[in-house]
Tab-separated table of C-alpha atoms in Angstrom:
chain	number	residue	atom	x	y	z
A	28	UNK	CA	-89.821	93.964	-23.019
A	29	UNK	CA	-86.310	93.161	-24.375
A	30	UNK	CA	-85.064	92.762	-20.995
A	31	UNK	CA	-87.865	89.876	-20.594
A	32	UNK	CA	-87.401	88.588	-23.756
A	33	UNK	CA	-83.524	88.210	-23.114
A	34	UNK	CA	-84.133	86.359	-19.475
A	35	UNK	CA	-86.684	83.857	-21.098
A	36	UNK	CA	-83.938	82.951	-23.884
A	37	UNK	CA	-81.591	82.423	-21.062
A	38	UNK	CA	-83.392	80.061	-19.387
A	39	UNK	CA	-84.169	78.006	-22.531
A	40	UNK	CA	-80.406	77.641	-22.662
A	41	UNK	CA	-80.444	76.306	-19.242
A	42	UNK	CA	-82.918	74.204	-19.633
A	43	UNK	CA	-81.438	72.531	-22.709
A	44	UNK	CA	-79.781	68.829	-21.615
A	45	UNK	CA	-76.636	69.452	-23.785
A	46	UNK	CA	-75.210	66.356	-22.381
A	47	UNK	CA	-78.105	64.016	-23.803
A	48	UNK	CA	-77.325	65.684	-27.133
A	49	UNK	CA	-73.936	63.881	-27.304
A	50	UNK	CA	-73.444	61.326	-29.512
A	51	UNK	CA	-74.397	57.537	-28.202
A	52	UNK	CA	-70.160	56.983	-28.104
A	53	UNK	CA	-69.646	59.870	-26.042
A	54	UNK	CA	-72.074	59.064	-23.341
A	55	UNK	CA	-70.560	55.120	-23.603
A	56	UNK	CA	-67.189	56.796	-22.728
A	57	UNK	CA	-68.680	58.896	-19.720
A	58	UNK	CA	-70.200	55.863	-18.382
A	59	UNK	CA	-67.194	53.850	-19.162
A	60	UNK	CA	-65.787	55.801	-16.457
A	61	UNK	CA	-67.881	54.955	-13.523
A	62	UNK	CA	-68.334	51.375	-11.811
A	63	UNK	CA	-71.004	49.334	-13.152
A	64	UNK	CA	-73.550	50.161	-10.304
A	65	UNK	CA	-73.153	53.869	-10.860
A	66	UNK	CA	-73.186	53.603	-14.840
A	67	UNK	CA	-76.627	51.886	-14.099
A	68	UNK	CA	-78.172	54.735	-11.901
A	69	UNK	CA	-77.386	56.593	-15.231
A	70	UNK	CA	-80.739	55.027	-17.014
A	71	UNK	CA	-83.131	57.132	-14.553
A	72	UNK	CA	-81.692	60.819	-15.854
A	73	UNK	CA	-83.502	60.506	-18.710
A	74	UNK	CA	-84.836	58.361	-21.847
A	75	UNK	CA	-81.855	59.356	-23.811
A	76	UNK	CA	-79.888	57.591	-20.618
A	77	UNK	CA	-81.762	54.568	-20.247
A	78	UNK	CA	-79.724	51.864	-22.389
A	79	UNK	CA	-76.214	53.960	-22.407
A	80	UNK	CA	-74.861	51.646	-19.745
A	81	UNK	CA	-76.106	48.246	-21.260
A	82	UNK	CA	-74.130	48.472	-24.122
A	83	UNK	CA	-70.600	48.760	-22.270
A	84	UNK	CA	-67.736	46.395	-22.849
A	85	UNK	CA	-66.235	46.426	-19.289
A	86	UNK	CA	-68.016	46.001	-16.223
A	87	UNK	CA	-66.758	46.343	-12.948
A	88	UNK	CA	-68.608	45.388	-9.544
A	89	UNK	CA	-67.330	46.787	-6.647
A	90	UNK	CA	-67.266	45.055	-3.042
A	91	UNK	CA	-70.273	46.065	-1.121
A	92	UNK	CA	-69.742	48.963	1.636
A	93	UNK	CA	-71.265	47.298	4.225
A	94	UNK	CA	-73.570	43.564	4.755
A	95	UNK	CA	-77.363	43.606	6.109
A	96	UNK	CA	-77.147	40.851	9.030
A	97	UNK	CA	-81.262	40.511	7.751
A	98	UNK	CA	-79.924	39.556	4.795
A	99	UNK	CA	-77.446	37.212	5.854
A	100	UNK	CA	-79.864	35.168	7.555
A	101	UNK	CA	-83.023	35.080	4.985
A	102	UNK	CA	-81.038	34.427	2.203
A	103	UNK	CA	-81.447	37.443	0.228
A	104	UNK	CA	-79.555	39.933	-0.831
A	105	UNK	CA	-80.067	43.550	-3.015
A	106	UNK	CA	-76.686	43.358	-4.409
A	107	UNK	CA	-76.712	39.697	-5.932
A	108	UNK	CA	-80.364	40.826	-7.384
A	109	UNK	CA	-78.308	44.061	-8.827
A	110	UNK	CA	-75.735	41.986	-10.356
A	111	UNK	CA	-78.006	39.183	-11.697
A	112	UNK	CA	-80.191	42.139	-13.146
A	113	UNK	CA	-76.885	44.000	-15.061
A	114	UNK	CA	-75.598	40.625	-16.538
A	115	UNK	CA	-79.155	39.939	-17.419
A	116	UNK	CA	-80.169	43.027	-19.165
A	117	UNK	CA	-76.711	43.793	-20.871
A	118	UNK	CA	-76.785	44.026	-24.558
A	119	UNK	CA	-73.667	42.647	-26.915
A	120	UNK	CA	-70.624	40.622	-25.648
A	121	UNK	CA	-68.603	41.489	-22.583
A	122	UNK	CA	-65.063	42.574	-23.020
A	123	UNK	CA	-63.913	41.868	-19.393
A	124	UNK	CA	-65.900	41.939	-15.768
A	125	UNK	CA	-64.545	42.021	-12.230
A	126	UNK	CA	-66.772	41.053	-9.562
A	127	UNK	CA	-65.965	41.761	-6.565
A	128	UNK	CA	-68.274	39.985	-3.556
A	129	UNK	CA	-68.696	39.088	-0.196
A	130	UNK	CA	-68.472	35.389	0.738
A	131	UNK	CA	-71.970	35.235	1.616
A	132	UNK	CA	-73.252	36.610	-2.053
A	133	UNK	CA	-72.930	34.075	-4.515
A	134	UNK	CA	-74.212	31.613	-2.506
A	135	UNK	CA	-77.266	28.370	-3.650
A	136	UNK	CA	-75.747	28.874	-7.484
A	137	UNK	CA	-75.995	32.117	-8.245
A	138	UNK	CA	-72.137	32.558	-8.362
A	139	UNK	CA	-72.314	29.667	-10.734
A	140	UNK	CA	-75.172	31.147	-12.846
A	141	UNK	CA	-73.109	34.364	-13.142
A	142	UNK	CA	-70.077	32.631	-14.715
A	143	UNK	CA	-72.539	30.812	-17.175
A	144	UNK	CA	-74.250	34.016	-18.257
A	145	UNK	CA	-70.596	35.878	-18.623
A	146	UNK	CA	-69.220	32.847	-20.528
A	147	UNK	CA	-71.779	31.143	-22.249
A	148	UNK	CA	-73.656	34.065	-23.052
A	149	UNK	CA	-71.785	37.286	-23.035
A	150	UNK	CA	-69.078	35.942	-24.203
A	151	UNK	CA	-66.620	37.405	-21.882
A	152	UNK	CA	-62.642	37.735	-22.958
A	153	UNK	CA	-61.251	38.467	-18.850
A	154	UNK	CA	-63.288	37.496	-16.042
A	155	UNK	CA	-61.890	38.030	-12.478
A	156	UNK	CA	-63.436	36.973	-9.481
A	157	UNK	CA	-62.626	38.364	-6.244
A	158	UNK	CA	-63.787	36.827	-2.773
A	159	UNK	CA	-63.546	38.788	0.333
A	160	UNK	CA	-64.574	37.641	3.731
A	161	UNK	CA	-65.574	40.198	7.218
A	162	UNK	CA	-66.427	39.175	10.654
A	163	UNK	CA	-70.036	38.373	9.950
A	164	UNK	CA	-68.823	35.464	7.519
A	165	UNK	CA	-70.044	31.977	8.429
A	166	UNK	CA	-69.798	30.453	5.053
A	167	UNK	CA	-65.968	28.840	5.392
A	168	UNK	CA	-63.704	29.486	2.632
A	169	UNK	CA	-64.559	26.478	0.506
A	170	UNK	CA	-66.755	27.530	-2.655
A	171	UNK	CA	-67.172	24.257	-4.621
A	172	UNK	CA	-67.285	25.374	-8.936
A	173	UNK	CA	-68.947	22.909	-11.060
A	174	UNK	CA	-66.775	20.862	-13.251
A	175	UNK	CA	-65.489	22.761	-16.859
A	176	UNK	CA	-66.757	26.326	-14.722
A	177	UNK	CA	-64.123	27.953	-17.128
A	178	UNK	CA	-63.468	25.918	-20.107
A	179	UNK	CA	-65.665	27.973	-22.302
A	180	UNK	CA	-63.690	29.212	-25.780
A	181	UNK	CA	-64.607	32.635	-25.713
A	182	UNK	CA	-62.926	33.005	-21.965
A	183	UNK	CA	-58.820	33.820	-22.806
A	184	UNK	CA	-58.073	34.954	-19.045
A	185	UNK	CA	-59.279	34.291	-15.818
A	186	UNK	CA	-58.092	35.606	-12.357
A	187	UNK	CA	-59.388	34.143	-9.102
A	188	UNK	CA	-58.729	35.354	-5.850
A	189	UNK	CA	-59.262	33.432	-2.130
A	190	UNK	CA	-60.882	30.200	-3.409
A	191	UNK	CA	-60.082	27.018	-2.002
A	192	UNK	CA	-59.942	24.046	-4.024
A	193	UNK	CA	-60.709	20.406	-3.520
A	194	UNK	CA	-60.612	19.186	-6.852
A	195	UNK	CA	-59.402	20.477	-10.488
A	196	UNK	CA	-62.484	19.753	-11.703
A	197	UNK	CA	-63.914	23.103	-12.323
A	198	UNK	CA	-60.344	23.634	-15.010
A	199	UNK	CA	-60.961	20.346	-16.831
A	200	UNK	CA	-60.900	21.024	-20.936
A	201	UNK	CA	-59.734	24.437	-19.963
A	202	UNK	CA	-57.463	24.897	-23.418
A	203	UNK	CA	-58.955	28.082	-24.318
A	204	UNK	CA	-57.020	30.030	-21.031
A	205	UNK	CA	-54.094	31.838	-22.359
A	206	UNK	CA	-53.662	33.693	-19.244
A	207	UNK	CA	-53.924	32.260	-15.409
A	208	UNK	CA	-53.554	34.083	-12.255
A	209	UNK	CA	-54.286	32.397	-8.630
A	210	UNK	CA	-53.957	34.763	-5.360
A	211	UNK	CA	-54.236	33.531	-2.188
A	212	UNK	CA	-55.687	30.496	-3.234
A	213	UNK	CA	-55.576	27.278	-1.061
A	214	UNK	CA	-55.565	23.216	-2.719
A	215	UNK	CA	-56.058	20.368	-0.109
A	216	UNK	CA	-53.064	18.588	-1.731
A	217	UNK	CA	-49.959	19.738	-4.730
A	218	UNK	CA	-51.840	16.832	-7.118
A	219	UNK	CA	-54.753	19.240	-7.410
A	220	UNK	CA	-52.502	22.359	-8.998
A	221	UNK	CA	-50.144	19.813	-10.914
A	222	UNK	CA	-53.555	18.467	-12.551
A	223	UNK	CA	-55.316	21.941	-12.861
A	224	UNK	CA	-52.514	23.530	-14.822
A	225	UNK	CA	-52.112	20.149	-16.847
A	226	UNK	CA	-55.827	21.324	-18.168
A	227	UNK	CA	-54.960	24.482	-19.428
A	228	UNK	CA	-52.748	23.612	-22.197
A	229	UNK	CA	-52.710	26.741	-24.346
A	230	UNK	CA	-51.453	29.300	-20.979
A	231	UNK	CA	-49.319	32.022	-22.081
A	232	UNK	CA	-49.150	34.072	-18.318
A	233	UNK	CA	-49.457	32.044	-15.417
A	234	UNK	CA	-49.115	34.025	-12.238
A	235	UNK	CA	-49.180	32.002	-8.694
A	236	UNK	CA	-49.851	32.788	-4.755
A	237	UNK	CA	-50.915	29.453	-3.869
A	238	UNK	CA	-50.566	26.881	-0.607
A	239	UNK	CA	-51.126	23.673	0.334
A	240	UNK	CA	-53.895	23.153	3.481
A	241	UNK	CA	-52.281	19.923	4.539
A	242	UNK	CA	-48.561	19.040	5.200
A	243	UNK	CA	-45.976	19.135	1.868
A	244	UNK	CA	-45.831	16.791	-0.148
A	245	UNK	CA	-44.452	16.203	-3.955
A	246	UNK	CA	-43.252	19.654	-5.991
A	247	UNK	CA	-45.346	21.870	-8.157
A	248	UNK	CA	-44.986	20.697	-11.905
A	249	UNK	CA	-45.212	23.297	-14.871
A	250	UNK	CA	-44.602	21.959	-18.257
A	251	UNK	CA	-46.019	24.157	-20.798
A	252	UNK	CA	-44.014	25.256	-24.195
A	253	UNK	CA	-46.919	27.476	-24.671
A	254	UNK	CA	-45.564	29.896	-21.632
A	255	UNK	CA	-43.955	32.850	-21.354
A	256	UNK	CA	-44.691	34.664	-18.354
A	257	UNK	CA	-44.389	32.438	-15.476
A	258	UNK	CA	-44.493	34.453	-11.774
A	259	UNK	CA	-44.249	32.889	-8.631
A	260	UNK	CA	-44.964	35.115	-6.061
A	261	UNK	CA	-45.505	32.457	-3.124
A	262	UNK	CA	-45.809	28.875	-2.513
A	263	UNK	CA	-46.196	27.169	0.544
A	264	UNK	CA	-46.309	23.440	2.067
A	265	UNK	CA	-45.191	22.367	-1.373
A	266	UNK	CA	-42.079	20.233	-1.826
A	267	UNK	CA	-40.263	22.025	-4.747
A	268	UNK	CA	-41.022	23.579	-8.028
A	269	UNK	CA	-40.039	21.815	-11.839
A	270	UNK	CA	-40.121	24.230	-14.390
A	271	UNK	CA	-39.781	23.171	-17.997
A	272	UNK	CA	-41.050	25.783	-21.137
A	273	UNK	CA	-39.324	26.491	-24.590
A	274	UNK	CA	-41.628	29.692	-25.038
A	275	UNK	CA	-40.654	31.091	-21.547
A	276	UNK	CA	-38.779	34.289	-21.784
A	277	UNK	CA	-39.808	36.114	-18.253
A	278	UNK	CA	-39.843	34.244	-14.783
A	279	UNK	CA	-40.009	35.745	-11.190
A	280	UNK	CA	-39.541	33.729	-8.187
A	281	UNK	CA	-40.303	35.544	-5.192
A	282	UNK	CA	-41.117	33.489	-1.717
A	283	UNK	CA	-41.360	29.742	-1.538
A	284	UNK	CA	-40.730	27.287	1.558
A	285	UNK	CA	-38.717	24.643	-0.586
A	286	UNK	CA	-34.982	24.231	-0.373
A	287	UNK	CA	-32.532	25.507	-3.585
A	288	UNK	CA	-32.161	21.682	-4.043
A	289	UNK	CA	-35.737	20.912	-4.883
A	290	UNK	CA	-36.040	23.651	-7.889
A	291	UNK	CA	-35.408	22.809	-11.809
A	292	UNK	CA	-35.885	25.249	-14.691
A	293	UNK	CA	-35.523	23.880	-17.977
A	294	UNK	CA	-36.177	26.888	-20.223
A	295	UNK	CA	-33.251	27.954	-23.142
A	296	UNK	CA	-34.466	31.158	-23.522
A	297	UNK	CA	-33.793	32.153	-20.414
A	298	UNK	CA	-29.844	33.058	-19.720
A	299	UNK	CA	-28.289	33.181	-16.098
A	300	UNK	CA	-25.019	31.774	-15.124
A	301	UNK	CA	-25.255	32.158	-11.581
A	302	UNK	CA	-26.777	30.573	-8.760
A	303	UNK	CA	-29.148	32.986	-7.770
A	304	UNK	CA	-31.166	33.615	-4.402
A	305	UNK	CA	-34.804	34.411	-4.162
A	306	UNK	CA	-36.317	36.851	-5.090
A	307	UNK	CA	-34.963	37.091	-8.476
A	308	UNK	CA	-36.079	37.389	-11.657
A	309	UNK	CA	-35.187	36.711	-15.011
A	310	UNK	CA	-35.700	37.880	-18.294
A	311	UNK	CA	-34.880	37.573	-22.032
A	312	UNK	CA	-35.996	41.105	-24.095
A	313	UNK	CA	-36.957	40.536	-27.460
A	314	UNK	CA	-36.947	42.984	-29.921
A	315	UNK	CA	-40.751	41.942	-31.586
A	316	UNK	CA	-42.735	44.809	-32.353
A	317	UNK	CA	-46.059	44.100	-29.765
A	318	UNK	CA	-44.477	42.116	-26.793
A	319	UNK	CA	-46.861	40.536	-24.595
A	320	UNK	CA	-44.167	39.738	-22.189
A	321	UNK	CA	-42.929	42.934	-21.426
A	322	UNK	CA	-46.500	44.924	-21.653
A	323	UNK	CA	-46.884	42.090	-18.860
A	324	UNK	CA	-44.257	42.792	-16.890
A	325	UNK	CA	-44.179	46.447	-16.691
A	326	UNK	CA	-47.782	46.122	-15.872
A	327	UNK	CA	-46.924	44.076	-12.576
A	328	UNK	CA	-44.652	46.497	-11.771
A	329	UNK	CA	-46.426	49.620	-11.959
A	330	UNK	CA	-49.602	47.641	-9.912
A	331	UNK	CA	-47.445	47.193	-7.252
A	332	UNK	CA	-45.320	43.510	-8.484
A	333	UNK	CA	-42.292	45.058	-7.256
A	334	UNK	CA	-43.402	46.979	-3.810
A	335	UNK	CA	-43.231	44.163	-1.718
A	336	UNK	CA	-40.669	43.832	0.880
A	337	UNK	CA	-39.155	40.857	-0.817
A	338	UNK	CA	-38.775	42.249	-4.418
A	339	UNK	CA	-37.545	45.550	-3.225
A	340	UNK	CA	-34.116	43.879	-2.578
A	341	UNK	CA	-34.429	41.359	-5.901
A	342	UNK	CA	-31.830	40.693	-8.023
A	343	UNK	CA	-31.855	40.151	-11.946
A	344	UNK	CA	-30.941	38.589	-14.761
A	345	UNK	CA	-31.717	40.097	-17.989
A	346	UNK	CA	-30.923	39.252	-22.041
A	347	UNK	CA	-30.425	42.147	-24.096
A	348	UNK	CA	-28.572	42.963	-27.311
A	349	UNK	CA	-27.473	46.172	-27.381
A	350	UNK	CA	-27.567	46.970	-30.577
A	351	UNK	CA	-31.373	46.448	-30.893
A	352	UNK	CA	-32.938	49.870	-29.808
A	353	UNK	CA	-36.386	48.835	-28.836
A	354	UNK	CA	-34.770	46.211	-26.112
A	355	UNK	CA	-32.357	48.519	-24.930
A	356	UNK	CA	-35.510	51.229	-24.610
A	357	UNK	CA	-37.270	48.454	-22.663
A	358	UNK	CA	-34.647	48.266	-20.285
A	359	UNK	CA	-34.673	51.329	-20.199
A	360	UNK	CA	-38.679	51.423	-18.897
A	361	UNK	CA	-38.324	48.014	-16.991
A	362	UNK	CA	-34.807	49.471	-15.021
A	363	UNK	CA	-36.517	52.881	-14.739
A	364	UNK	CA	-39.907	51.777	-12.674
A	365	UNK	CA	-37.086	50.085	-10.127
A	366	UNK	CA	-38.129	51.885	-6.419
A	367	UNK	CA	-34.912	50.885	-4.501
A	368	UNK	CA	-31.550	50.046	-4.489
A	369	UNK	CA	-31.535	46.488	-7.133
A	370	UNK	CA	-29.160	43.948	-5.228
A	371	UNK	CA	-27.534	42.267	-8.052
A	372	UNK	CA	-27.628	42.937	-11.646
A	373	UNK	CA	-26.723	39.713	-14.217
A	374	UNK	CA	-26.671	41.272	-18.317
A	375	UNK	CA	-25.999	38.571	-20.590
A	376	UNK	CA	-25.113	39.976	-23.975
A	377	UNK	CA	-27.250	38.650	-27.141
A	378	UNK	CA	-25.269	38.062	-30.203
A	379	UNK	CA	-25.844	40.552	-33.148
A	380	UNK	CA	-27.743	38.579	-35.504
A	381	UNK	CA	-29.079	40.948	-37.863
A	382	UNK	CA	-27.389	43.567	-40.207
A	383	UNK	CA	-26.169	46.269	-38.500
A	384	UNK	CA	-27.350	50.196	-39.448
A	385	UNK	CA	-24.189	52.120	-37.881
A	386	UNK	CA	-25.817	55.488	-37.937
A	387	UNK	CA	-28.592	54.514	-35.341
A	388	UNK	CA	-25.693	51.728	-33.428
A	389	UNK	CA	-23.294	54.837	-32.886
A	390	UNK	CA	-26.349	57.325	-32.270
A	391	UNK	CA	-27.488	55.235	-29.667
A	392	UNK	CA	-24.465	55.048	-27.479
A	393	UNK	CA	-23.465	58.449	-28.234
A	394	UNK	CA	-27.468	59.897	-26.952
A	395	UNK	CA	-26.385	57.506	-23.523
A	396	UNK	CA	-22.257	58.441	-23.501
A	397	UNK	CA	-21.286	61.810	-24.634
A	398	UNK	CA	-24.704	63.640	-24.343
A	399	UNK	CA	-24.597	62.745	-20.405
A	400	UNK	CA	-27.488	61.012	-20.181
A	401	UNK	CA	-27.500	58.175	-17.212
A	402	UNK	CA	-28.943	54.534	-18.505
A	403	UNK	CA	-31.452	54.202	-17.369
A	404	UNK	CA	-31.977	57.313	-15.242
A	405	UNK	CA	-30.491	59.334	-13.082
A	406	UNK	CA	-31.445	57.571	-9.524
A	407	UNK	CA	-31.236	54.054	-10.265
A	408	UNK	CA	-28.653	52.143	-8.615
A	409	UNK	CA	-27.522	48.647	-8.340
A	410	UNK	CA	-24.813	47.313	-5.664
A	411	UNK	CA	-23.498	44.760	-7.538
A	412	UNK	CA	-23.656	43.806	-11.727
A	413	UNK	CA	-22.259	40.940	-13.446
A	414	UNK	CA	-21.277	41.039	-16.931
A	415	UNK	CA	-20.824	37.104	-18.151
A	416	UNK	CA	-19.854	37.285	-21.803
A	417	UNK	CA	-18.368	41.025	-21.905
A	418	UNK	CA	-16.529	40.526	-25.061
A	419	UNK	CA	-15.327	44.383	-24.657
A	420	UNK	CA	-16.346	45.289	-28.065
A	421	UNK	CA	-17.017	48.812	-28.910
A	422	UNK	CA	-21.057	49.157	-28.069
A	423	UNK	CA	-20.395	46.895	-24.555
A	424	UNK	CA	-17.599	49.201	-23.664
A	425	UNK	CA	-19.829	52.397	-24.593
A	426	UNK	CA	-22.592	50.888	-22.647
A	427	UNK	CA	-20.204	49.925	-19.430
A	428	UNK	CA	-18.527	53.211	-18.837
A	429	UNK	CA	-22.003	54.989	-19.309
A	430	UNK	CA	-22.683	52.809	-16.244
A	431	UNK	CA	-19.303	53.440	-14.445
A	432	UNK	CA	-19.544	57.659	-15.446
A	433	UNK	CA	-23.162	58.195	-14.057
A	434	UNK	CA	-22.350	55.732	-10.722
A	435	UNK	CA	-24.925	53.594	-11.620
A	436	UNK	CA	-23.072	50.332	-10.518
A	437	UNK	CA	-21.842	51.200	-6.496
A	438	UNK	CA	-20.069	48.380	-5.039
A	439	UNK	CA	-18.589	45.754	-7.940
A	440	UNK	CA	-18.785	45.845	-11.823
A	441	UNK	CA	-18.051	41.367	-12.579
A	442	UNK	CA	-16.123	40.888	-15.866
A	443	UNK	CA	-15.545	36.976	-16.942
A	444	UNK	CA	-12.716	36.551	-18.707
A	445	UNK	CA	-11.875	32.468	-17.891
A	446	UNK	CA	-14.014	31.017	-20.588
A	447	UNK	CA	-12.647	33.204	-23.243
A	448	UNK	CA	-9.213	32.040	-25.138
A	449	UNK	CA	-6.191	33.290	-24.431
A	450	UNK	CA	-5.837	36.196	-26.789
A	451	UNK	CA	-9.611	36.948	-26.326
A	452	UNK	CA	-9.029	37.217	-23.118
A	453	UNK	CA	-6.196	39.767	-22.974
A	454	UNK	CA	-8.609	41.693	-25.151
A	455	UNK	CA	-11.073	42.091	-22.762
A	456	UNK	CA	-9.308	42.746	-20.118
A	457	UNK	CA	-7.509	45.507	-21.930
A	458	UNK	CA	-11.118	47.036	-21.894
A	459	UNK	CA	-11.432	46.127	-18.446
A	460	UNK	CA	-8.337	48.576	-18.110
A	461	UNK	CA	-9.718	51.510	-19.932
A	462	UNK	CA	-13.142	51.065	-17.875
A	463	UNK	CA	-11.122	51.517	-14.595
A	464	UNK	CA	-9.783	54.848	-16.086
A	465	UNK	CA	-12.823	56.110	-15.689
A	466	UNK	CA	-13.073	56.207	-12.125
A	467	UNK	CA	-12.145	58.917	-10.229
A	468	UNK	CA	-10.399	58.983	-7.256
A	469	UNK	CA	-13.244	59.116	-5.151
A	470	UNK	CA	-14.965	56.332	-6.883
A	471	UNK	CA	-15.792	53.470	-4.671
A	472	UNK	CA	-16.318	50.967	-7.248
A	473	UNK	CA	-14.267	48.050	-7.644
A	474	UNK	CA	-14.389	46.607	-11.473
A	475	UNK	CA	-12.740	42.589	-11.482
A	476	UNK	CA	-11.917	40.197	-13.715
A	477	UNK	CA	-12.753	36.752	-12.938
C-alpha cells in the first residue's frame, strides 16, 4: 500500500505543468527567445499559453525555408496569411519587427498593409524590411511604396534592404527617422537619394550601400547638422559625395567609384590632417556618459562592419583626450574588436579642457606603463601611426612608449614638429629622443620627426 501510494504521488508531480505556473513575465521572456512563428505555435500547449506570444515587444519573421510553385501562381500564400494574422492579433505597441520575405510575398498591397498596421497601429519604434529573391522569382526587383510609407511619428528607425526606387516619394515628411540604413538598394537616378535624404531631416545614423541603375551623373548630397553617424559602405554610378554636418562625430568611407577630387566633408568635429585613402574611417570620442555614436559603432563592428575585405586593411583617424578615462576605455573596446593588421593609425590629441584629478591621470598611465599592460591588447598591431599635435607632454609620452614597449606600432611612429615654434619644437623632439630609447636593438621601428 505505501509503495502504491508513493508511485501515485509521483506521477502527480509529473503531471504538474510547472512551466505554466511561471509568472506571465517569465513565459514573455521564454518566448522572447524564439522567432515570431515559433513563439506563436506556443498558444496550442495550453490555455495558460494562448496569449503569451501576443503581448511581445519584438517580433521577428524569418525568410521562408522553401516557396510552393502552387502558390506562386494562384496568388496565395500560408506565410503572408501567418504574418497578416500575428500583426493582426498582437496586443500593445511593437518595440521593433524584422520581416524577412520572399519577393513574391507582399505582393497586391499586403506589404503595404503590413507597414500601415506596424506604424499606424502598433506603433512600431524599428522596422526592417528585408527582400530576398530565388530562382522561381518573376516579380523584378521594383516594389513601388506608396507615398509618406514611413513618415509616421512613432517610426524612429527604419532599415530596408534590396528595394529599388523610382521616386522618393514613399520618404516624403519623413522627419520623425532618426536612424536610416539602405543595403543594396538601387535609385534610377542620384536626384532620387539627394531628395529622399532631404526628407528626413531629424537623421542621427545614416548608413548607405546604394547604386545608381543608369549611367553617373551629379554627386550624392548629405547636409544634415542633425548627424552623427554617417557610413558609406558603397556607392556606385554616382559622381562624388558632399558631406556637410556640425553634429557628425563618426564617418566611414569604404568603396565608392568617384575620384578623390569629387569628395567634400565639411564637418569640425571631425579631425584628420592627412589625405587619406579609402577605406578609412574617422572618429571623434566623446567622453558623454550614454554615447549613441560609439554603442553604434562597436555594434557594426562586432556584426561584421569591419570583416570585409576592404575594411580589414582600413586606416583611421581618431580624437581622443587622454586624460578622459571613458574615451581612452573606448579606444580601448573600438582598437580591441580590430581582426587584422590596421594600415595606418592618425591620433589627434584633444585639449584638456576640464580640471584635472591627478590621482586617476597618473593611475591611468601607470595601469597601461609600469603594470605591463599593452593598449589596447596584446595582439593588436598597426604598421604605421601618425601623431599630428604630439606636444610630448607627460600623459602623451606615457601613452607613446606604452605603444613603442608592447610593439604595438611595427613599421613608423609620425611625430610633427613643423607647426610648433621654435622652442616648442625642440621640446618635443627632446621627447621624441627619449621615445627612441626605448627601442631595443632588435626593434624595427623607425620613430621621425617631420
Amino acid at each position: 500500500m505505501e509503495r502504491s501510494s508513493s508511485t501515485s504521488s509521483s506521477d502527480q508531480v509529473k503531471s504538474v505543468d510547472w512551466i505554466s505556473k511561471l509568472p506571465n513575465d517569465v513565459l514573455l521572456m521564454i518566448s522572447s527567445r524564439l522567432c515570431t512563428k515559433e513563439a506563436v505555435r506556443t498558444s496550442v500547449v495550453s490555455k495558460r499559453w494562448e496569449h503569451v506570444w501576443k503581448q511581445l515587444s519584438h517580433l521577428v519573421f524569418d525568410k521562408p525555408k522553401s516557396t510552393n510553385s502552387t502558390e506562386l501562381l494562384d496568388g496565395s500564400n500560408l506565410d503572408d496569411t501567418l504574418i497578416t494574422k500575428v500583426i493582426n492579433n498582437h496586443q500593445g505597441h511593437i518595440e521593433s519587427c524584422v520581416l524577412n520575405y520572399f519577393s513574391f510575398q507582399g505582393l497586391n498591397g499586403i506589404l503595404n498593409t503590413w507597414i500601415q498596421s506596424l506604424t499606424s497601429v502598433k506603433h512600431t519604434k524599428v522596422l526592417t524590411l528585408i527582400r530576398h529573391f530565388d530562382c522561381c522569382d518573376r516579380t523584378g526587383k521594383v516594389f513601388e511604396f506608396p507615398s509618406n510609407s514611413f513618415s509616421h511619428p512613432s517610426l524612429m528607425s527604419l532599415s530596408l534592404r534590396s528595394y529599388t526606387f523610382r521616386s522618393p516619394h514613399p520618404f516624403r515628411n519623413c522627419s520623425n527617422l532618426r536612424t536610416l540604413k539602405l543595403e543594396l538598394i538601387h535609385a534610377t537616378k542620384v536626384e532620387v537619394f539627394n531628395t529622399l535624404l532631404s526628407s528626413c531631416l531629424s537623421l542621427e545614423v545614416l548608413v548607405l550601400y546604394i547604386t545608381c541603375i543608369h549611367d553617373i551623373g551629379g554627386p550624392l548630397k548629405i547636409e544634415n547638422n542633425k548627424l552623427k553617424i554617417l557610413h558609406v559602405l558603397f556607392m556606385h554610378n554616382i559622381g562624388g559625395l558632399q558631406v556637410s554636418s556640425t553634429s557628425l562625430n563618426n564617418f566611414v568611407l569604404q568603396n565608392t567609384s568617384f575620384e578623390k577630387d569629387c569628395f567634400f566633408l565639411s564637418s569640425p568635429r571631425l579631425q584628420f590632417s592627412r589625405k587619406f585613402f579609402t577605406p578609412h574611417i574617422i572618429y571623434n570620442i566623446s567622453e558623454e556618459e550614454k554615447s549613441i555614436v560609439h554603442e553604434e559603432f562597436v555594434n557594426n563592428i562586432s556584426d561584421g562592419l569591419c570583416k570585409s575585405i576592404e575594411l580589414r586593411a582600413a586606416s583611421m583617424s581618431v580624437s581622443i583626450n587622454l586624460m578622459s578615462r571613458t574615451e581612452v576605455e573606448r579606444l580601448r573596446q573600438l582598437l580591441g574588436l580590430w581582426i587584422r593588421k590596421m594600415r595606418v593609425l592618425e591620433i589627434t590629441l584633444k585639449d584638456n579642457n576640464s580640471a584635472p584629478n591627478e590621482f586617476l591621470e597618473k593611475k591611468l598611465w601607470e595601469d597601461n606603463n609600469n603594470n605591463n599592460v599593452a593598449f589596447p591588447n596584446a595582439k593588436f598591431r598597426v604598421k604605421t601611426l601618425w601623431m599630428p599635435n604630439f606636444s610630448g607632454s607627460e600623459e602623451e609620452f606615457a601613452f607613446a612608449s606604452c605603444l613603442i614597449k608592447h610593439g604595438t606600432v611595427v613599421d613608423e611612429m609620425m611625430i610633427k614638429t613643423s607647426s610648433f615654434s621654435a622652442r616648442k619644437k625642440l621640446e618635443i623632439e627632446v621627447a621624441v629622443n627619449k621615445l627612441r630609447a626605448l627601442q631595443t636593438e632588435e626593434d624595427q621601428l623607425m620613430i621621425k620627426c617631420f
